[in-house]
Short mmCIF file of C-alpha atoms in Angstrom, two decimals:
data_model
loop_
_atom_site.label_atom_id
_atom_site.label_comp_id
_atom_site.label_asym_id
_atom_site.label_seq_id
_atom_site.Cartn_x
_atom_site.Cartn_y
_atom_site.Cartn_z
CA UNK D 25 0.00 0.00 0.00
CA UNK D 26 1.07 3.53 -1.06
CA UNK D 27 0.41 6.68 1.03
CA UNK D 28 0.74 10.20 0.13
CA UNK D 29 0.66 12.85 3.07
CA UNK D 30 0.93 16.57 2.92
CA UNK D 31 3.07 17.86 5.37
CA UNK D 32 5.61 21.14 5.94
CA UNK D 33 8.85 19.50 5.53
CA UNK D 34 12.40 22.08 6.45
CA UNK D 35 13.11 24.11 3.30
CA UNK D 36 15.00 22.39 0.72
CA UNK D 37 13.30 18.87 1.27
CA UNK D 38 10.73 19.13 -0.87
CA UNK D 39 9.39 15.01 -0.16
CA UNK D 40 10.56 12.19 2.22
CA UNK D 41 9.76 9.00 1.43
CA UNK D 42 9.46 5.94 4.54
CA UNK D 43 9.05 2.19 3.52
CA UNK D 44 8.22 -1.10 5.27
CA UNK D 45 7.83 -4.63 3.74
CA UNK D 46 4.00 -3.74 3.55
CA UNK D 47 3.99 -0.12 3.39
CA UNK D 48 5.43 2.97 1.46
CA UNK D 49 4.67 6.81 2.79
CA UNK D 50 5.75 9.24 0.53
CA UNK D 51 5.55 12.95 2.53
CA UNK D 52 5.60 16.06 0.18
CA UNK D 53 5.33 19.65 1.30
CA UNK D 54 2.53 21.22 1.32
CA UNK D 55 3.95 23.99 -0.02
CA UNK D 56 4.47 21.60 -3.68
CA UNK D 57 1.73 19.71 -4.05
CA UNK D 58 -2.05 20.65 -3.79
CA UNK D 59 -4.39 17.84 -2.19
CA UNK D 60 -5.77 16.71 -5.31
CA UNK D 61 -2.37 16.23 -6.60
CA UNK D 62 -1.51 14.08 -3.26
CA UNK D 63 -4.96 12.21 -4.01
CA UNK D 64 -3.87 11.42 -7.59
CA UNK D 65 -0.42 10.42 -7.27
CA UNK D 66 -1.81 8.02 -4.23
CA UNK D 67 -4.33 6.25 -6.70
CA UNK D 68 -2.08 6.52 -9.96
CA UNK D 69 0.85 4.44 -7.79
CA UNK D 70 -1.59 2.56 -5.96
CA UNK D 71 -3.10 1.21 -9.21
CA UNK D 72 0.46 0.31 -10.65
CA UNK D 73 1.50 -1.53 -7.68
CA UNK D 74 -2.14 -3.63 -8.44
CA UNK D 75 -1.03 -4.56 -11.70
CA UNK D 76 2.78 -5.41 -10.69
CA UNK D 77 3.76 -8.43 -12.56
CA UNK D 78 4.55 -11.38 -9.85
CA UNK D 79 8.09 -12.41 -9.31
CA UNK D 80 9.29 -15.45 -11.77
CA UNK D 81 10.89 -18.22 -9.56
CA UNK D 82 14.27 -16.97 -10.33
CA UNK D 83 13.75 -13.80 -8.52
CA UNK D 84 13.12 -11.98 -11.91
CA UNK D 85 10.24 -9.60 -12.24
CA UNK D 86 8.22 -10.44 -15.91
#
């Protein structure tokens, strides 16, 4: 699953991105990206990550 927040991140760090096994949060400032944006990104990687290909037996992605 694939999260994007809005948050106020120090200048100069315009996104921060935090992963688990399960999880990925990607954090962009608020001041770069409006919610709608955050909303679409969210369900355009979300959908990709739906449609991932599963992992051949030799640890090759097809």
């Amino acid at each position: 699953m694939i999260t994007v927040t809005r948050v106020r991140l120090d200048t100069g760090a315009p996104a921060v991105v935090r992963a688990t096994a399960e999880h990925l949060v990607l954090a962009v400032d608020d001041r770069h990206i409006t919610p709608t944006g955050a909303a679409a990104i969210e369900t355009a990687l979300n959908g990709l990550v739906d449609r991932a290909p599963e992992s051949a037996p030799d640890g090759d992605s097809r």
